[in-house]
Amino acid sequence: PSEAHAGKVGPPSFAQAQDGLTDIGALLLALTLFGACLSIVLALAGSSGAVQNARLLLVVAAAGTLLAEYIAGPREPTELHPVALLAAPVCSTLVAIAERVVRHPHTSGGITLAAVVMTTTTVGVWLTRRARRALDAEREALSLELNQPGHRIVGETVTEARAEDLRPGEEIVVESGEVCPADVTVTAGSARVVPWRGARMSIARGEGDVLVAGARVLEGRLRAVVGWAGLDRAWMRLTQDIHRRADLWTPLVRWSKISGERGAPVAAGLAALTAFAADYDFLTICTWAVAAQAAVAAPAVAQIGVLHVNRAVLDALRRGIAFRTADALDRAGRVSSTAFCARGTLLLGEPEVTNIEPIGPQEPTAVLALVAGAHSGVTRPAATAVLRAARARGVLPDAVRSPNVEPGFGVTAVASNGQPLIVGSRALMLREKVSIAVAEARITELEAMGRTVLLVALGGRLIGAVGMQDGLRPGARAAVQHLLDVGVEPVLLSGDARETCEALGRALGIEHIRPELLPGERGQEVRRLMDGGAIVAVVGHSPADDAALAAGDVSVALSTAGSSVADWGVQLASDDVRDAALGIRLAHSCRREAWLGLTLTLVPGIGAALAVAFGLVPPALAPIGTLGGSLLALLRFRGHA
């Protein structure tokens, strides 16, 4: 702030107001815990009327402060509904009061149960809020950083605009040192940018590139068109939007919350029926029902899944991985196979010519000239490699005529001498009835080394072969290992020959290969995998691999975060295949740990409730069992942080 404003004191902000409410809530929770624990300790003083009255007053006071905390304190939509959470503390207090009024023989046990329920509920609320604090702070920091003002272009003028006021289709300008306020497509300028919030590298961006909100311009200036704004931005959808937040709408989280809110009354009813069948009196039946309710409607039942989902989403965003919907996160966690469209994901997509093998009287330069001529007007990576090799060797491309590019097969044309020219795969030679038997052994040898072979036929006769080697992308092996670590089978989809794919599979540790696939056939191959019972994720680039991406249960598209072209399930801000595999791994780990945490939370309490139902242990043990399970689950959550 400027010196002129340094001494001014304004009204408290919303965040400050929330902090104040949080402080009041923490104080009320502390008072609740103190009163409940003191009531338990006083049980050591005996069961005289005065002691029971004092204990009951402490329990009533604790119940009052707990109710006050839920009225005055801030509520998170991920928490159990207050009615479900407070039913056991309130009802146990009412039962204890009734038992004291009628001088029930089990009055002391009823007061103890009420105090234990109050204690376990309060401790559970405090533990889950404490575990959630760091995640909530990160979400708040993310929101603040992404909602910095930007500069909107209106006509010939540039005006400042709040990030939430920007709309799709508007033009903005991002200067050096500024944060991009929306998901945009660059229309002019060039800059060095940190591509997403928390990224550890900087990259060059220019016309046609996509940027996500939160990208920071280090050097340069960009003009861009807004694609997604407000809560539709890639980094905001699952963290801030109440209608799409992952911690509210992931199926596992919803099931956990429903089990606490609706399962608890069912458990209470079953416990009451059991007590009724055992011919207990009305207040004892109520005691059993309250114990079962408290065992199921514990704070951690709803929150343990929320914690794991929030951490998975935030961990993914730190690596530039954005799940489009909560359902996409859930489906990614159930994936059993991941298919890689090899070119550009596991492979660099920048092949180099390694061999020129003439067959018959042809010279290597003549073979290369024909191949270069056939690819003169082609923009594929293989064509670029051939033309680069021709230039390096000083070979002029042959002046071919009427080239016809057939994706996945090769090129047919007419050579400068008037003879038909065919350059491409085995399948193309077979279709054009060109025998390759004379070179079969050498072709197989090159393919076994992991090289792609372009065959060359002139006048219906095979005259040569060109071997091309594409290097592995950095991190390709790590990407495969990410999947193997969580039990996901990697699958290789490629247009190369089987021998070439097998060599690549051996280098990467991939056993399942699907070779010799045309680009248009990869979607059908993915559907065949799904027909076999697999839940399939597809990793690729858009638009080159759109057919395969659209066919999978989960689509993982590289370099598409912030783009409005297609709604892929998992969108990456980077081009790193490791991040693609890491997204699947994070989703798997999230699902596994959330289910395990829920099991650890519920099973001890349910087991204790059953023991209560059969009269093996006192009712107060049921909520204690759930609290013990909650502690185990939360300790495991912290241990995996």
PDB file of C-alpha atoms in Angstrom, residues 45-287:
ATOM      1  CA  ALA A  45     -15.622 -40.085  42.006  1.00  0.00           C
ATOM      2  CA  GLY A  46     -18.386 -42.663  42.278  1.00  0.00           C
ATOM      3  CA  SER A  47     -22.064 -42.863  41.330  1.00  0.00           C
ATOM      4  CA  SER A  48     -23.682 -40.754  44.017  1.00  0.00           C
ATOM      5  CA  GLY A  49     -26.533 -38.444  43.077  1.00  0.00           C
ATOM      6  CA  ALA A  50     -24.398 -35.328  43.363  1.00  0.00           C
ATOM      7  CA  VAL A  51     -21.701 -36.750  41.126  1.00  0.00           C
ATOM      8  CA  GLN A  52     -24.237 -37.854  38.533  1.00  0.00           C
ATOM      9  CA  ASN A  53     -25.874 -34.422  38.577  1.00  0.00           C
ATOM     10  CA  ALA A  54     -22.492 -32.714  38.095  1.00  0.00           C
ATOM     11  CA  ARG A  55     -21.544 -35.055  35.271  1.00  0.00           C
ATOM     12  CA  LEU A  56     -24.913 -34.547  33.581  1.00  0.00           C
ATOM     13  CA  LEU A  57     -24.600 -30.761  33.797  1.00  0.00           C
ATOM     14  CA  LEU A  58     -21.173 -30.952  32.167  1.00  0.00           C
ATOM     15  CA  VAL A  59     -22.570 -33.108  29.363  1.00  0.00           C
ATOM     16  CA  VAL A  60     -25.480 -30.710  28.803  1.00  0.00           C
ATOM     17  CA  ALA A  61     -23.076 -27.766  28.719  1.00  0.00           C
ATOM     18  CA  ALA A  62     -20.828 -29.635  26.258  1.00  0.00           C
ATOM     19  CA  ALA A  63     -23.800 -30.392  24.020  1.00  0.00           C
ATOM     20  CA  GLY A  64     -24.797 -26.724  24.120  1.00  0.00           C
ATOM     21  CA  THR A  65     -21.328 -25.501  23.106  1.00  0.00           C
ATOM     22  CA  LEU A  66     -21.159 -28.098  20.305  1.00  0.00           C
ATOM     23  CA  LEU A  67     -24.514 -26.918  18.966  1.00  0.00           C
ATOM     24  CA  ALA A  68     -23.353 -23.314  19.240  1.00  0.00           C
ATOM     25  CA  GLU A  69     -20.192 -24.141  17.287  1.00  0.00           C
ATOM     26  CA  TYR A  70     -22.246 -25.575  14.435  1.00  0.00           C
ATOM     27  CA  ILE A  71     -24.498 -22.529  14.426  1.00  0.00           C
ATOM     28  CA  ALA A  72     -21.709 -19.930  14.624  1.00  0.00           C
ATOM     29  CA  GLY A  73     -18.820 -21.658  12.809  1.00  0.00           C
ATOM     30  CA  PRO A  74     -18.212 -21.834   9.035  1.00  0.00           C
ATOM     31  CA  ARG A  75     -19.447 -24.969   7.328  1.00  0.00           C
ATOM     32  CA  GLU A  76     -17.736 -26.815   4.482  1.00  0.00           C
ATOM     33  CA  PRO A  77     -20.119 -28.511   2.022  1.00  0.00           C
ATOM     34  CA  THR A  78     -17.929 -31.627   2.214  1.00  0.00           C
ATOM     35  CA  GLU A  79     -18.776 -32.187   5.892  1.00  0.00           C
ATOM     36  CA  LEU A  80     -21.607 -34.405   7.094  1.00  0.00           C
ATOM     37  CA  HIS A  81     -24.949 -32.663   7.388  1.00  0.00           C
ATOM     38  CA  PRO A  82     -25.226 -31.176  10.906  1.00  0.00           C
ATOM     39  CA  VAL A  83     -28.356 -33.231  11.604  1.00  0.00           C
ATOM     40  CA  ALA A  84     -26.455 -36.474  10.926  1.00  0.00           C
ATOM     41  CA  LEU A  85     -23.380 -35.415  12.887  1.00  0.00           C
ATOM     42  CA  LEU A  86     -25.199 -33.911  15.880  1.00  0.00           C
ATOM     43  CA  ALA A  87     -27.904 -36.557  16.183  1.00  0.00           C
ATOM     44  CA  ALA A  88     -25.811 -38.835  18.400  1.00  0.00           C
ATOM     45  CA  PRO A  89     -24.469 -36.110  20.774  1.00  0.00           C
ATOM     46  CA  VAL A  90     -27.913 -34.524  21.206  1.00  0.00           C
ATOM     47  CA  CYS A  91     -29.844 -37.784  21.507  1.00  0.00           C
ATOM     48  CA  SER A  92     -27.328 -39.311  23.925  1.00  0.00           C
ATOM     49  CA  THR A  93     -27.651 -36.194  26.113  1.00  0.00           C
ATOM     50  CA  LEU A  94     -31.458 -36.427  26.055  1.00  0.00           C
ATOM     51  CA  VAL A  95     -31.301 -40.133  26.929  1.00  0.00           C
ATOM     52  CA  ALA A  96     -28.933 -39.387  29.833  1.00  0.00           C
ATOM     53  CA  ILE A  97     -31.314 -36.689  31.128  1.00  0.00           C
ATOM     54  CA  ALA A  98     -34.273 -39.080  30.886  1.00  0.00           C
ATOM     55  CA  GLU A  99     -32.374 -41.827  32.695  1.00  0.00           C
ATOM     56  CA  ARG A 100     -31.471 -39.449  35.501  1.00  0.00           C
ATOM     57  CA  VAL A 101     -35.053 -38.202  35.818  1.00  0.00           C
ATOM     58  CA  VAL A 102     -36.519 -41.709  36.115  1.00  0.00           C
ATOM     59  CA  ARG A 103     -33.523 -42.925  38.179  1.00  0.00           C
ATOM     60  CA  HIS A 104     -32.673 -45.637  35.680  1.00  0.00           C
ATOM     61  CA  PRO A 105     -30.200 -48.216  37.033  1.00  0.00           C
ATOM     62  CA  HIS A 106     -27.856 -47.541  34.070  1.00  0.00           C
ATOM     63  CA  THR A 107     -27.849 -43.751  34.464  1.00  0.00           C
ATOM     64  CA  SER A 108     -24.087 -43.616  35.010  1.00  0.00           C
ATOM     65  CA  GLY A 109     -23.490 -45.614  31.819  1.00  0.00           C
ATOM     66  CA  GLY A 110     -25.845 -43.335  29.904  1.00  0.00           C
ATOM     67  CA  ILE A 111     -23.980 -40.223  31.043  1.00  0.00           C
ATOM     68  CA  THR A 112     -20.664 -41.881  30.167  1.00  0.00           C
ATOM     69  CA  LEU A 113     -21.951 -42.724  26.673  1.00  0.00           C
ATOM     70  CA  ALA A 114     -23.074 -39.119  26.140  1.00  0.00           C
ATOM     71  CA  ALA A 115     -19.686 -37.811  27.275  1.00  0.00           C
ATOM     72  CA  VAL A 116     -17.810 -40.302  25.070  1.00  0.00           C
ATOM     73  CA  VAL A 117     -19.969 -39.458  22.043  1.00  0.00           C
ATOM     74  CA  MET A 118     -19.321 -35.742  22.639  1.00  0.00           C
ATOM     75  CA  THR A 119     -15.590 -36.378  22.989  1.00  0.00           C
ATOM     76  CA  THR A 120     -15.222 -38.569  19.897  1.00  0.00           C
ATOM     77  CA  THR A 121     -17.319 -36.202  17.772  1.00  0.00           C
ATOM     78  CA  THR A 122     -15.337 -33.144  18.866  1.00  0.00           C
ATOM     79  CA  VAL A 123     -11.957 -34.830  18.420  1.00  0.00           C
ATOM     80  CA  GLY A 124     -13.046 -36.170  15.022  1.00  0.00           C
ATOM     81  CA  VAL A 125     -14.114 -32.697  13.845  1.00  0.00           C
ATOM     82  CA  TRP A 126     -10.860 -31.151  15.055  1.00  0.00           C
ATOM     83  CA  LEU A 127      -8.666 -33.835  13.477  1.00  0.00           C
ATOM     84  CA  THR A 128     -10.339 -33.689  10.075  1.00  0.00           C
ATOM     85  CA  ARG A 129     -10.286 -29.889   9.953  1.00  0.00           C
ATOM     86  CA  ARG A 130      -6.630 -29.884  10.927  1.00  0.00           C
ATOM     87  CA  ALA A 131      -5.816 -32.429   8.216  1.00  0.00           C
ATOM     88  CA  ARG A 132      -7.735 -30.336   5.677  1.00  0.00           C
ATOM     89  CA  ARG A 133      -6.146 -27.020   6.630  1.00  0.00           C
ATOM     90  CA  ALA A 134      -3.103 -27.172   4.318  1.00  0.00           C
ATOM     91  CA  LEU A 135      -5.207 -28.317   1.346  1.00  0.00           C
ATOM     92  CA  ASP A 136      -7.766 -25.551   1.913  1.00  0.00           C
ATOM     93  CA  ALA A 137      -4.955 -22.995   2.146  1.00  0.00           C
ATOM     94  CA  GLU A 138      -3.526 -24.183  -1.176  1.00  0.00           C
ATOM     95  CA  ARG A 139      -6.912 -23.994  -2.844  1.00  0.00           C
ATOM     96  CA  GLU A 140      -7.367 -20.466  -1.510  1.00  0.00           C
ATOM     97  CA  ALA A 141      -3.901 -19.443  -2.752  1.00  0.00           C
ATOM     98  CA  LEU A 142      -4.713 -20.919  -6.164  1.00  0.00           C
ATOM     99  CA  SER A 143      -7.938 -18.928  -6.360  1.00  0.00           C
ATOM    100  CA  LEU A 144      -6.214 -15.686  -5.367  1.00  0.00           C
ATOM    101  CA  GLU A 145      -3.429 -16.104  -7.919  1.00  0.00           C
ATOM    102  CA  LEU A 146      -5.784 -16.977 -10.768  1.00  0.00           C
ATOM    103  CA  ASN A 147      -8.088 -14.052 -10.012  1.00  0.00           C
ATOM    104  CA  GLN A 148      -5.533 -11.312 -10.543  1.00  0.00           C
ATOM    105  CA  PRO A 149      -6.735  -8.573 -12.909  1.00  0.00           C
ATOM    106  CA  GLY A 150      -5.907  -8.680 -16.610  1.00  0.00           C
ATOM    107  CA  HIS A 151      -5.946  -6.233 -19.516  1.00  0.00           C
ATOM    108  CA  ARG A 152      -8.883  -6.441 -21.921  1.00  0.00           C
ATOM    109  CA  ILE A 153      -8.614  -5.033 -25.458  1.00  0.00           C
ATOM    110  CA  VAL A 154     -11.626  -2.938 -26.446  1.00  0.00           C
ATOM    111  CA  GLY A 155     -11.262  -1.460 -29.892  1.00  0.00           C
ATOM    112  CA  GLU A 156      -7.931   0.323 -29.904  1.00  0.00           C
ATOM    113  CA  THR A 157      -7.718   0.734 -26.139  1.00  0.00           C
ATOM    114  CA  VAL A 158      -6.531  -1.537 -23.357  1.00  0.00           C
ATOM    115  CA  THR A 159      -8.482  -1.455 -20.105  1.00  0.00           C
ATOM    116  CA  GLU A 160      -7.992  -3.289 -16.825  1.00  0.00           C
ATOM    117  CA  ALA A 161     -10.552  -6.003 -16.083  1.00  0.00           C
ATOM    118  CA  ARG A 162     -11.083  -8.418 -13.234  1.00  0.00           C
ATOM    119  CA  ALA A 163     -10.402 -12.046 -14.125  1.00  0.00           C
ATOM    120  CA  GLU A 164     -13.984 -13.029 -13.216  1.00  0.00           C
ATOM    121  CA  ASP A 165     -15.362 -10.379 -15.610  1.00  0.00           C
ATOM    122  CA  LEU A 166     -13.618 -11.767 -18.708  1.00  0.00           C
ATOM    123  CA  ARG A 167     -15.747 -13.706 -21.191  1.00  0.00           C
ATOM    124  CA  PRO A 168     -14.901 -16.244 -23.930  1.00  0.00           C
ATOM    125  CA  GLY A 169     -14.068 -14.575 -27.221  1.00  0.00           C
ATOM    126  CA  GLU A 170     -12.687 -11.380 -25.699  1.00  0.00           C
ATOM    127  CA  GLU A 171      -9.129 -10.312 -26.495  1.00  0.00           C
ATOM    128  CA  ILE A 172      -6.586  -9.648 -23.780  1.00  0.00           C
ATOM    129  CA  VAL A 173      -2.940  -8.675 -23.620  1.00  0.00           C
ATOM    130  CA  VAL A 174      -0.465 -10.149 -21.117  1.00  0.00           C
ATOM    131  CA  GLU A 175       2.672  -8.151 -20.434  1.00  0.00           C
ATOM    132  CA  SER A 176       6.002  -9.210 -18.971  1.00  0.00           C
ATOM    133  CA  GLY A 177       5.670 -10.029 -15.258  1.00  0.00           C
ATOM    134  CA  GLU A 178       1.891 -10.567 -15.432  1.00  0.00           C
ATOM    135  CA  VAL A 179      -0.174 -13.693 -14.817  1.00  0.00           C
ATOM    136  CA  CYS A 180      -2.550 -14.891 -17.512  1.00  0.00           C
ATOM    137  CA  PRO A 181      -6.073 -14.423 -16.058  1.00  0.00           C
ATOM    138  CA  ALA A 182      -7.901 -16.935 -18.307  1.00  0.00           C
ATOM    139  CA  ASP A 183      -7.361 -19.982 -20.496  1.00  0.00           C
ATOM    140  CA  VAL A 184      -6.391 -18.420 -23.813  1.00  0.00           C
ATOM    141  CA  THR A 185      -5.118 -19.043 -27.338  1.00  0.00           C
ATOM    142  CA  VAL A 186      -2.266 -16.763 -28.370  1.00  0.00           C
ATOM    143  CA  THR A 187      -3.024 -14.722 -31.511  1.00  0.00           C
ATOM    144  CA  ALA A 188       0.062 -12.502 -31.691  1.00  0.00           C
ATOM    145  CA  GLY A 189       3.407 -11.888 -30.023  1.00  0.00           C
ATOM    146  CA  SER A 190       5.945 -14.186 -28.426  1.00  0.00           C
ATOM    147  CA  ALA A 191       7.094 -14.610 -24.859  1.00  0.00           C
ATOM    148  CA  ARG A 192       8.947 -16.753 -22.387  1.00  0.00           C
ATOM    149  CA  VAL A 193       6.443 -18.086 -19.881  1.00  0.00           C
ATOM    150  CA  VAL A 194       6.138 -20.316 -16.832  1.00  0.00           C
ATOM    151  CA  PRO A 195       3.380 -22.489 -18.363  1.00  0.00           C
ATOM    152  CA  TRP A 196       1.306 -23.095 -15.234  1.00  0.00           C
ATOM    153  CA  ARG A 197       1.223 -22.162 -11.569  1.00  0.00           C
ATOM    154  CA  GLY A 198       4.020 -24.006  -9.802  1.00  0.00           C
ATOM    155  CA  ALA A 199       5.836 -25.136 -12.964  1.00  0.00           C
ATOM    156  CA  ARG A 200       9.583 -25.438 -12.538  1.00  0.00           C
ATOM    157  CA  MET A 201      10.566 -24.558 -16.086  1.00  0.00           C
ATOM    158  CA  SER A 202       9.902 -21.858 -18.644  1.00  0.00           C
ATOM    159  CA  ILE A 203       9.036 -22.327 -22.311  1.00  0.00           C
ATOM    160  CA  ALA A 204       8.567 -20.176 -25.400  1.00  0.00           C
ATOM    161  CA  ARG A 205       5.016 -19.461 -26.498  1.00  0.00           C
ATOM    162  CA  GLY A 206       3.749 -17.731 -29.608  1.00  0.00           C
ATOM    163  CA  GLU A 207       0.912 -17.521 -32.104  1.00  0.00           C
ATOM    164  CA  GLY A 208      -1.410 -20.529 -32.039  1.00  0.00           C
ATOM    165  CA  ASP A 209      -0.239 -21.829 -28.660  1.00  0.00           C
ATOM    166  CA  VAL A 210      -2.560 -22.379 -25.699  1.00  0.00           C
ATOM    167  CA  LEU A 211      -1.980 -20.997 -22.195  1.00  0.00           C
ATOM    168  CA  VAL A 212      -3.825 -21.837 -18.994  1.00  0.00           C
ATOM    169  CA  ALA A 213      -4.836 -19.300 -16.381  1.00  0.00           C
ATOM    170  CA  GLY A 214      -1.971 -18.891 -13.930  1.00  0.00           C
ATOM    171  CA  ALA A 215       0.779 -18.969 -16.568  1.00  0.00           C
ATOM    172  CA  ARG A 216       3.281 -16.186 -15.868  1.00  0.00           C
ATOM    173  CA  VAL A 217       4.981 -14.195 -18.620  1.00  0.00           C
ATOM    174  CA  LEU A 218       8.660 -13.719 -17.864  1.00  0.00           C
ATOM    175  CA  GLU A 219       9.753 -11.909 -21.014  1.00  0.00           C
ATOM    176  CA  GLY A 220       7.803 -10.593 -23.989  1.00  0.00           C
ATOM    177  CA  ARG A 221       4.211  -9.671 -24.661  1.00  0.00           C
ATOM    178  CA  LEU A 222       1.258 -11.775 -25.803  1.00  0.00           C
ATOM    179  CA  ARG A 223      -2.087 -10.965 -27.357  1.00  0.00           C
ATOM    180  CA  ALA A 224      -4.657 -13.714 -26.926  1.00  0.00           C
ATOM    181  CA  VAL A 225      -8.317 -14.705 -27.229  1.00  0.00           C
ATOM    182  CA  VAL A 226     -10.090 -15.974 -24.117  1.00  0.00           C
ATOM    183  CA  GLY A 227     -11.258 -19.574 -24.432  1.00  0.00           C
ATOM    184  CA  TRP A 228     -12.346 -20.412 -20.868  1.00  0.00           C
ATOM    185  CA  ALA A 229     -12.989 -17.864 -18.130  1.00  0.00           C
ATOM    186  CA  GLY A 230     -14.307 -17.775 -14.574  1.00  0.00           C
ATOM    187  CA  LEU A 231     -14.978 -21.164 -13.024  1.00  0.00           C
ATOM    188  CA  ASP A 232     -14.653 -22.865 -16.430  1.00  0.00           C
ATOM    189  CA  ARG A 233     -10.871 -22.437 -16.364  1.00  0.00           C
ATOM    190  CA  ALA A 234      -8.896 -25.689 -16.264  1.00  0.00           C
ATOM    191  CA  TRP A 235      -7.308 -24.962 -12.874  1.00  0.00           C
ATOM    192  CA  MET A 236     -10.611 -23.807 -11.307  1.00  0.00           C
ATOM    193  CA  ARG A 237     -13.172 -26.402 -12.355  1.00  0.00           C
ATOM    194  CA  LEU A 238     -12.395 -29.131  -9.821  1.00  0.00           C
ATOM    195  CA  THR A 239     -11.041 -26.906  -7.053  1.00  0.00           C
ATOM    196  CA  GLN A 240     -13.452 -23.947  -6.784  1.00  0.00           C
ATOM    197  CA  ASP A 241     -16.734 -24.565  -8.623  1.00  0.00           C
ATOM    198  CA  ILE A 242     -19.327 -25.808  -6.126  1.00  0.00           C
ATOM    199  CA  HIS A 243     -21.129 -27.644  -8.947  1.00  0.00           C
ATOM    200  CA  ARG A 244     -18.012 -29.468 -10.207  1.00  0.00           C
ATOM    201  CA  ARG A 245     -15.587 -29.675  -7.296  1.00  0.00           C
ATOM    202  CA  ALA A 246     -13.874 -33.055  -7.162  1.00  0.00           C
ATOM    203  CA  ASP A 247     -14.156 -33.228  -3.374  1.00  0.00           C
ATOM    204  CA  LEU A 248     -17.943 -32.991  -3.689  1.00  0.00           C
ATOM    205  CA  TRP A 249     -18.796 -34.900  -6.859  1.00  0.00           C
ATOM    206  CA  THR A 250     -16.308 -37.748  -7.176  1.00  0.00           C
ATOM    207  CA  PRO A 251     -18.474 -40.907  -6.834  1.00  0.00           C
ATOM    208  CA  LEU A 252     -16.407 -42.323  -3.978  1.00  0.00           C
ATOM    209  CA  VAL A 253     -16.717 -39.097  -1.972  1.00  0.00           C
ATOM    210  CA  ARG A 254     -20.449 -38.924  -2.552  1.00  0.00           C
ATOM    211  CA  TRP A 255     -20.827 -42.563  -1.482  1.00  0.00           C
ATOM    212  CA  SER A 256     -18.825 -41.891   1.694  1.00  0.00           C
ATOM    213  CA  LYS A 257     -20.996 -38.940   2.640  1.00  0.00           C
ATOM    214  CA  ILE A 258     -24.202 -40.833   1.891  1.00  0.00           C
ATOM    215  CA  SER A 259     -23.012 -43.780   3.986  1.00  0.00           C
ATOM    216  CA  GLY A 260     -22.511 -41.439   6.941  1.00  0.00           C
ATOM    217  CA  GLU A 261     -25.757 -39.503   6.521  1.00  0.00           C
ATOM    218  CA  ARG A 262     -28.088 -42.329   5.517  1.00  0.00           C
ATOM    219  CA  GLY A 263     -26.253 -45.364   6.799  1.00  0.00           C
ATOM    220  CA  ALA A 264     -26.150 -44.074  10.372  1.00  0.00           C
ATOM    221  CA  PRO A 265     -29.960 -44.065  10.828  1.00  0.00           C
ATOM    222  CA  VAL A 266     -30.075 -47.573   9.350  1.00  0.00           C
ATOM    223  CA  ALA A 267     -27.407 -48.737  11.811  1.00  0.00           C
ATOM    224  CA  ALA A 268     -29.300 -47.075  14.667  1.00  0.00           C
ATOM    225  CA  GLY A 269     -32.534 -48.784  13.597  1.00  0.00           C
ATOM    226  CA  LEU A 270     -30.885 -52.212  13.412  1.00  0.00           C
ATOM    227  CA  ALA A 271     -29.334 -51.728  16.856  1.00  0.00           C
ATOM    228  CA  ALA A 272     -32.709 -50.677  18.248  1.00  0.00           C
ATOM    229  CA  LEU A 273     -34.401 -53.753  16.741  1.00  0.00           C
ATOM    230  CA  THR A 274     -31.737 -55.993  18.253  1.00  0.00           C
ATOM    231  CA  ALA A 275     -32.213 -54.432  21.677  1.00  0.00           C
ATOM    232  CA  PHE A 276     -36.000 -54.691  21.315  1.00  0.00           C
ATOM    233  CA  ALA A 277     -35.720 -58.377  20.380  1.00  0.00           C
ATOM    234  CA  ALA A 278     -33.606 -58.895  23.513  1.00  0.00           C
ATOM    235  CA  ASP A 279     -36.511 -57.434  25.540  1.00  0.00           C
ATOM    236  CA  TYR A 280     -34.632 -54.390  26.886  1.00  0.00           C
ATOM    237  CA  ASP A 281     -36.458 -51.351  28.200  1.00  0.00           C
ATOM    238  CA  PHE A 282     -37.052 -48.247  26.072  1.00  0.00           C
ATOM    239  CA  LEU A 283     -34.122 -46.162  27.367  1.00  0.00           C
ATOM    240  CA  THR A 284     -31.658 -49.032  26.856  1.00  0.00           C
ATOM    241  CA  ILE A 285     -32.966 -49.465  23.316  1.00  0.00           C
ATOM    242  CA  CYS A 286     -32.310 -45.747  22.756  1.00  0.00           C
ATOM    243  CA  THR A 287     -28.809 -46.121  24.192  1.00  0.00           C
TER     244      THR A 287
END
